[in-house]
Amino acid sequence: MYTVFWRLRMSNTPEPSESAVDTHSADLERGFLAKIESETKIEPKDWMPDAYRKTLIRQIAQHAHSEVVGMQPEGNWITRAPTLHRKIGLLAKVQDECGHGLYLYSATETLGTTREELVTALHEGRMKYSSIFNYPTLTWADIGAIGWLVDGAAIVNQISLCRTSYGPYARAMVRICKEESFHQRQGYGIMVTLAEGTADQRAMAQDALNRWWWPSLMMFGPHDSDSAHTRSSTAWKIKRQSNDELRQRFVDITVPQAEHLGLNLPDPDLRWNADRGHYDFGEIDWDEFWRVVKGGGPCHLQRMATRKAAHENGRWVREAAATYAQKQGADQQAA
Ligand code: BYC
């Protein structure tokens, strides 16, 4: 009888310690939300909800993996660039993408994970990279199309992320966007040269545009109605604009650029809508999008095999660097 009474009492009155813990958590959550509300950046040592941390690790690591895997389709053309000038530009661009990956892995590490864990998760298929890097680069014009469209889409997405709520991610984005704008111009410059060239060069530019246009629109993710994370990420101001808003912005910016080149965007439904003040465009092939996102993209196996081999081949460099750093530390302590 006593036990029953005690149990009943317990169920109605939380233990003082539990209640104190709850109050403390509620205070922390309120403080976190107040910072989000007032546009104060969340910094690594600040309290944050587990789900916010988890979402950031997923998104920033996926972004880092995309930068690193994204070196492959373009790296494929460094030795075959048509002039020394183009070779130098492409080499610098690919090197920049590697740097972007490193800033982003560092930003992810401030959330309490390690680069090793993230890379292992990618290699074991537990993390993703952007769908766009699953497509092959068949001709030199693809390098133009990637710079123009893929970096162009990345800029639209990343300008928005410069205002993301997590400080280290927002700051990495500012620097990355500056570099991406050079990449976009490099690509558009290649397209201008080809579009103004011979009939064959023009045809090559049109063919690349035909193949890269729809995958570039897919970079922005699923429709807002199918986006699992948009609602929470918007509430936490990780995302400042939705997938569809950013995709529309990219289309509106890019159509006049294609007109300037005299090339045709491969979409019969594309037209200016004066009422909306935006271009209408056709429906993305969402079956293709999800197939690629789930690992069924044309180059997925090749991209992952190359990535894993590069990681293994670089093991001795990482080990040598770590040993050197340890020795330096020991020497400094001894001095
Ligand atoms: N590809 O709820 P959603 C570059 C996944 S690299 C693959 O809308 P979220 C460059 C998504 O992860 C720039 N997966 O997600 C480098 C989620 O899956 P899980 C790359 C995609 O996160 C070299 C599910 O679909 N940019 O510029 O709210 C050379 C549901 O989606 C994709 C970034 O990484 C996709 N396209 O929004 C040249 C930008 N889309 O984890 C250039 C940072 C969606 O629930 N990331 N998924 O299974 C973001 O802004 C956001 O993560 C996204 C997606 C807009 C991409």
Coordinates of C-alpha atoms and ligand atoms in Angstrom, one line a residue:
M1 CA 0.0 0.0 0.0
Y2 CA 2.8 2.4 1.0
T3 CA 4.7 1.5 -2.2
V4 CA 1.6 2.2 -4.4
F5 CA 1.1 5.5 -2.6
W6 CA 4.7 6.5 -3.2
R7 CA 4.5 5.5 -6.9
L8 CA 1.4 7.6 -7.3
R9 CA 3.0 10.5 -5.6
M10 CA 6.2 10.1 -7.7
S11 CA 4.2 10.1 -10.9
N12 CA 2.6 13.4 -10.0
T13 CA 5.5 15.1 -8.4
P14 CA 8.8 14.9 -10.2
E15 CA 11.9 14.4 -8.1
P16 CA 13.5 17.7 -7.2
S17 CA 16.7 16.9 -9.1
E18 CA 14.8 16.0 -12.3
S19 CA 12.8 19.1 -12.1
A20 CA 16.0 21.2 -11.7
V21 CA 17.5 19.5 -14.7
D22 CA 14.4 20.2 -16.7
T23 CA 14.4 23.8 -15.7
H24 CA 18.0 24.1 -16.6
S25 CA 17.5 22.5 -20.0
A26 CA 14.5 24.7 -20.7
D27 CA 16.6 27.8 -19.8
L28 CA 19.4 26.6 -22.1
E29 CA 16.9 26.1 -24.9
R30 CA 15.4 29.5 -24.4
G31 CA 18.8 31.1 -24.5
F32 CA 19.6 29.3 -27.7
L33 CA 16.4 30.3 -29.3
A34 CA 16.8 33.9 -28.2
K35 CA 20.2 34.0 -29.9
I36 CA 18.7 32.6 -33.1
E37 CA 15.9 35.1 -32.9
S38 CA 18.3 38.0 -32.5
E39 CA 20.7 36.9 -35.3
T40 CA 23.5 36.2 -32.9
K41 CA 25.7 33.5 -34.3
I42 CA 25.9 30.2 -32.4
E43 CA 29.5 29.4 -31.6
P44 CA 31.2 26.0 -30.9
K45 CA 31.2 26.3 -27.1
D46 CA 27.6 27.5 -26.9
W47 CA 24.9 25.1 -25.8
M48 CA 22.8 23.8 -28.7
P49 CA 20.1 21.2 -29.0
D50 CA 21.4 17.7 -30.2
A51 CA 19.2 17.8 -33.3
Y52 CA 20.7 21.2 -34.3
R53 CA 24.2 19.8 -33.9
K54 CA 23.3 16.6 -35.8
T55 CA 21.7 18.6 -38.7
L56 CA 24.8 20.8 -39.0
I57 CA 27.2 17.8 -38.9
R58 CA 25.2 16.1 -41.7
Q59 CA 24.9 19.2 -43.9
I60 CA 28.4 20.6 -43.4
A61 CA 30.1 17.2 -43.8
Q62 CA 28.0 16.5 -46.9
H63 CA 29.1 19.9 -48.2
A64 CA 32.8 19.1 -47.4
H65 CA 32.6 15.7 -49.1
S66 CA 31.0 17.4 -52.2
E67 CA 33.9 19.8 -52.5
V68 CA 36.5 17.0 -52.3
V69 CA 34.7 14.5 -54.6
G70 CA 33.9 17.4 -56.8
M71 CA 37.6 17.7 -57.7
Q72 CA 37.4 14.5 -59.7
P73 CA 35.2 15.4 -62.8
E74 CA 37.3 18.5 -63.4
G75 CA 40.7 17.0 -62.4
N76 CA 40.1 14.6 -65.2
W77 CA 40.7 17.5 -67.7
I78 CA 43.8 19.2 -66.2
T79 CA 46.2 17.4 -68.5
R80 CA 43.9 17.9 -71.5
A81 CA 43.1 21.7 -71.1
P82 CA 43.5 23.3 -74.6
T83 CA 45.9 26.1 -73.6
L84 CA 48.4 26.8 -70.8
H85 CA 46.2 29.7 -69.7
R86 CA 43.2 27.3 -69.3
K87 CA 45.3 24.7 -67.6
I88 CA 46.5 27.1 -64.9
G89 CA 43.0 28.4 -64.3
L90 CA 41.6 24.8 -63.9
L91 CA 44.5 23.7 -61.7
A92 CA 43.9 26.6 -59.4
K93 CA 40.2 26.0 -59.3
V94 CA 40.5 22.3 -58.4
Q95 CA 43.0 23.2 -55.7
D96 CA 40.5 25.8 -54.3
E97 CA 37.8 23.1 -54.1
C98 CA 40.2 21.0 -52.0
G99 CA 40.7 24.0 -49.7
H100 CA 36.9 24.5 -49.4
G101 CA 36.7 20.9 -48.3
L102 CA 39.3 21.5 -45.6
Y103 CA 37.6 24.6 -44.2
L104 CA 34.3 22.7 -44.1
Y105 CA 35.8 19.6 -42.4
S106 CA 37.3 22.0 -39.8
A107 CA 34.0 23.7 -39.3
T108 CA 32.4 20.3 -38.8
E109 CA 35.1 19.3 -36.2
T110 CA 34.1 22.3 -34.1
L111 CA 30.8 20.4 -33.5
G112 CA 32.6 17.6 -31.7
T113 CA 33.3 15.1 -34.5
T114 CA 36.6 14.3 -36.3
R115 CA 37.5 14.4 -40.0
E116 CA 38.5 10.7 -39.8
E117 CA 34.9 9.8 -38.6
L118 CA 33.3 11.8 -41.4
V119 CA 35.6 10.4 -44.1
T120 CA 35.0 6.9 -42.9
A121 CA 31.2 7.6 -42.9
L122 CA 31.5 8.7 -46.6
H123 CA 33.6 5.7 -47.5
E124 CA 31.1 3.3 -45.8
G125 CA 28.1 4.9 -47.6
R126 CA 26.7 6.4 -44.5
M127 CA 27.1 10.0 -45.8
K128 CA 26.4 11.6 -49.1
Y129 CA 28.0 14.1 -51.5
S130 CA 26.2 16.3 -54.0
S131 CA 24.3 14.5 -56.7
I132 CA 26.0 16.7 -59.4
F133 CA 29.4 15.0 -59.1
N134 CA 28.0 11.7 -60.3
Y135 CA 27.9 12.8 -63.9
P136 CA 30.8 12.3 -66.4
T137 CA 32.8 15.1 -68.0
L138 CA 32.9 14.0 -71.6
T139 CA 34.4 17.1 -73.4
W140 CA 36.3 20.3 -72.6
A141 CA 33.0 22.2 -72.8
D142 CA 31.8 20.3 -69.7
I143 CA 34.5 22.2 -67.8
G144 CA 32.9 25.4 -69.0
A145 CA 29.4 24.2 -68.1
I146 CA 30.5 23.1 -64.6
G147 CA 32.1 26.4 -63.8
W148 CA 29.2 28.4 -65.2
L149 CA 26.3 26.2 -63.9
V150 CA 27.5 24.1 -61.1
D151 CA 29.6 26.8 -59.4
G152 CA 26.8 29.3 -60.3
A153 CA 24.3 27.1 -58.5
A154 CA 26.7 26.7 -55.6
I155 CA 27.1 30.5 -55.3
V156 CA 23.3 31.0 -55.1
N157 CA 23.1 28.4 -52.4
Q158 CA 26.2 29.5 -50.5
I159 CA 25.5 33.3 -50.6
S160 CA 22.4 32.4 -48.6
L161 CA 24.4 30.2 -46.3
C162 CA 26.7 33.2 -45.4
R163 CA 23.8 34.2 -43.1
T164 CA 23.4 30.7 -41.6
S165 CA 23.2 30.7 -37.8
Y166 CA 26.3 28.6 -37.0
G167 CA 29.3 30.9 -36.8
P168 CA 32.1 28.7 -38.2
Y169 CA 29.9 27.6 -41.2
A170 CA 28.8 31.1 -42.0
R171 CA 32.4 32.4 -41.9
A172 CA 33.7 29.6 -44.1
M173 CA 31.0 30.4 -46.6
V174 CA 32.1 34.0 -46.9
R175 CA 35.5 33.0 -48.1
I176 CA 34.3 30.1 -50.2
C177 CA 31.8 32.4 -52.1
K178 CA 34.6 34.8 -53.0
E179 CA 36.6 32.0 -54.6
E180 CA 33.5 30.5 -56.2
S181 CA 32.8 33.7 -58.1
F182 CA 36.2 33.3 -59.8
H183 CA 35.3 29.7 -60.7
Q184 CA 32.0 30.8 -62.2
R185 CA 33.7 33.4 -64.4
Q186 CA 36.3 30.9 -65.4
G187 CA 33.6 28.5 -66.6
Y188 CA 31.5 31.2 -68.3
G189 CA 34.7 32.5 -70.0
I190 CA 35.2 29.0 -71.5
M191 CA 31.5 28.9 -72.7
V192 CA 31.9 32.4 -74.3
T193 CA 35.0 31.3 -76.2
L194 CA 33.3 28.1 -77.4
A195 CA 30.0 29.9 -78.3
E196 CA 31.9 32.4 -80.4
G197 CA 34.1 29.7 -82.0
T198 CA 33.6 27.3 -84.9
A199 CA 30.3 25.4 -85.5
D200 CA 31.8 22.3 -83.9
Q201 CA 32.8 24.3 -80.8
R202 CA 29.4 25.8 -80.5
A203 CA 27.8 22.4 -80.9
M204 CA 30.1 21.1 -78.1
A205 CA 29.0 24.0 -75.8
Q206 CA 25.3 23.3 -76.5
D207 CA 25.8 19.6 -75.9
A208 CA 27.4 20.3 -72.5
L209 CA 24.6 22.7 -71.6
N210 CA 22.0 20.0 -72.5
R211 CA 23.7 17.5 -70.2
W212 CA 24.4 19.8 -67.2
W213 CA 21.3 21.9 -67.0
W214 CA 18.9 19.5 -65.3
P215 CA 21.5 18.0 -62.9
S216 CA 22.4 21.6 -61.9
L217 CA 18.8 22.3 -60.9
M218 CA 18.8 19.1 -58.9
M219 CA 21.7 20.5 -56.7
F220 CA 19.2 22.5 -54.8
G221 CA 17.5 19.4 -53.4
P222 CA 14.0 18.1 -53.5
H223 CA 10.9 20.3 -53.8
D224 CA 10.2 22.0 -50.5
S225 CA 7.1 19.8 -50.0
D226 CA 9.5 16.7 -50.1
S227 CA 12.3 18.2 -48.1
A228 CA 12.7 16.4 -44.8
H229 CA 14.9 19.0 -43.2
T230 CA 13.7 22.4 -44.5
R231 CA 11.2 23.0 -41.8
S232 CA 13.6 22.5 -38.8
S233 CA 16.6 24.0 -40.6
T234 CA 14.6 27.1 -41.4
A235 CA 13.4 27.5 -37.8
W236 CA 17.0 27.3 -36.6
K237 CA 18.1 29.6 -39.4
I238 CA 20.6 27.0 -40.7
K239 CA 18.7 27.5 -44.0
R240 CA 17.8 31.0 -44.9
Q241 CA 15.9 30.3 -48.1
S242 CA 14.2 27.1 -49.2
N243 CA 15.3 24.7 -51.9
D244 CA 12.7 25.9 -54.4
E245 CA 13.3 29.6 -53.7
L246 CA 17.0 29.2 -54.4
R247 CA 16.4 27.1 -57.5
Q248 CA 14.1 29.8 -58.8
R249 CA 16.7 32.4 -58.2
F250 CA 19.3 30.4 -60.1
V251 CA 17.0 30.0 -63.1
D252 CA 16.2 33.7 -63.1
I253 CA 19.9 34.6 -63.1
T254 CA 21.0 32.0 -65.6
V255 CA 18.5 32.4 -68.4
P256 CA 19.8 35.8 -69.5
Q257 CA 23.4 34.4 -69.4
A258 CA 22.4 31.6 -71.7
E259 CA 20.7 34.1 -74.0
H260 CA 23.9 36.2 -74.1
L261 CA 25.8 33.0 -75.2
G262 CA 23.2 32.4 -77.9
L263 CA 22.7 28.8 -76.5
N264 CA 19.3 27.2 -75.8
L265 CA 18.4 25.9 -72.4
P266 CA 17.0 22.4 -72.9
D267 CA 13.5 23.0 -71.4
P268 CA 10.5 23.6 -73.7
D269 CA 8.5 24.9 -70.7
L270 CA 10.9 27.7 -69.9
R271 CA 9.3 31.1 -70.3
W272 CA 9.1 34.4 -68.5
N273 CA 6.0 34.8 -66.3
A274 CA 5.3 38.5 -66.0
D275 CA 2.7 38.0 -63.3
R276 CA 5.1 36.2 -61.0
G277 CA 8.1 38.2 -62.1
H278 CA 10.1 34.9 -62.6
Y279 CA 10.8 32.3 -65.2
D280 CA 8.5 29.3 -65.2
F281 CA 10.4 26.1 -65.9
G282 CA 9.7 22.4 -66.5
E283 CA 9.5 19.6 -64.0
I284 CA 12.7 18.0 -62.9
D285 CA 13.0 14.2 -63.3
W286 CA 12.7 13.4 -59.6
D287 CA 13.1 9.7 -60.2
E288 CA 16.5 10.4 -61.6
F289 CA 17.3 12.8 -58.7
W290 CA 16.5 10.2 -56.0
R291 CA 18.2 7.4 -57.9
V292 CA 21.4 9.5 -58.0
V293 CA 21.1 10.6 -54.3
K294 CA 20.7 7.0 -53.3
G295 CA 24.0 6.0 -55.0
G296 CA 22.7 5.0 -58.5
G297 CA 24.4 7.9 -60.4
P298 CA 26.4 7.0 -63.5
C299 CA 29.8 7.7 -62.0
H300 CA 29.1 6.9 -58.3
L301 CA 31.2 3.7 -58.1
Q302 CA 34.1 5.3 -59.9
R303 CA 34.0 8.4 -57.7
M304 CA 34.0 6.4 -54.5
A305 CA 36.8 4.0 -55.7
T306 CA 39.0 7.0 -56.7
R307 CA 38.2 8.8 -53.4
K308 CA 39.1 5.7 -51.3
A309 CA 42.3 5.0 -53.3
A310 CA 43.4 8.7 -52.8
H311 CA 42.7 8.4 -49.1
E312 CA 44.8 5.2 -48.8
N313 CA 47.6 6.6 -51.0
G314 CA 47.8 9.7 -48.8
R315 CA 48.0 7.7 -45.6
W316 CA 51.8 8.0 -45.3
V317 CA 51.6 11.8 -45.8
R318 CA 49.1 12.1 -42.9
E319 CA 51.2 9.8 -40.7
A320 CA 54.4 11.7 -41.5
A321 CA 52.7 15.0 -40.8
A322 CA 51.3 13.8 -37.5
T323 CA 54.7 12.4 -36.4
Y324 CA 56.4 15.6 -37.3
A325 CA 53.8 17.7 -35.4
Q326 CA 54.3 15.4 -32.3
K327 CA 58.1 15.8 -32.5
Q328 CA 57.8 19.5 -32.8
G329 CA 55.5 19.6 -29.8
A330 CA 58.0 17.4 -27.8
D331 CA 60.9 19.6 -28.8
Q332 CA 59.0 22.8 -27.8
Q333 CA 58.2 21.2 -24.4
A334 CA 61.8 20.2 -23.8
A335 CA 63.1 23.7 -24.7
Ligands
BYC1 N1 22.7 15.7 -53.6 O1 15.6 17.7 -46.7 P1 16.5 18.1 -47.8 C1 30.6 22.8 -55.1 C2 19.5 14.9 -49.6 S1 30.1 21.6 -53.9 C3 22.7 14.7 -52.7 O2 16.1 19.2 -48.7 P2 18.7 19.7 -46.8 C4 31.6 22.4 -56.0 C5 19.7 15.5 -48.3 O3 21.0 15.4 -47.8 C6 28.7 22.4 -53.2 N2 21.8 14.6 -51.7 O4 18.0 18.3 -47.2 C7 32.6 21.5 -55.7 C8 18.7 14.7 -47.5 O5 19.3 13.4 -47.2 P3 19.4 12.7 -45.7 C9 27.8 21.5 -52.6 C10 20.9 15.6 -51.6 O6 20.0 19.4 -46.2 C11 33.6 21.2 -56.7 C12 17.6 14.5 -48.5 O7 18.2 14.6 -49.7 N3 26.8 22.3 -51.9 O8 30.1 23.8 -55.1 O9 17.8 20.5 -45.9 C13 33.5 21.7 -58.0 C14 16.4 15.4 -48.3 O10 16.8 16.8 -48.7 C15 20.8 16.7 -52.5 C16 26.3 22.0 -50.7 O11 26.6 20.9 -50.2 C17 21.7 16.7 -53.5 N4 21.7 17.7 -54.5 O12 18.9 20.5 -48.1 C18 32.5 22.6 -58.3 C19 25.4 23.0 -50.1 N5 19.8 17.5 -52.1 O13 20.7 13.2 -45.2 C20 31.6 23.0 -57.3 C21 25.1 22.8 -48.6 C22 19.2 16.9 -51.1 O14 18.2 13.2 -44.9 N6 23.9 22.0 -48.4 N7 19.9 15.8 -50.7 O15 19.3 11.3 -46.0 C23 22.7 22.5 -48.5 O16 22.4 23.6 -48.7 C24 21.5 21.5 -48.2 O17 22.0 20.4 -47.6 C25 20.8 21.1 -49.5 C26 19.7 20.0 -49.2 C27 20.1 22.3 -50.1 C28 21.7 20.5 -50.6

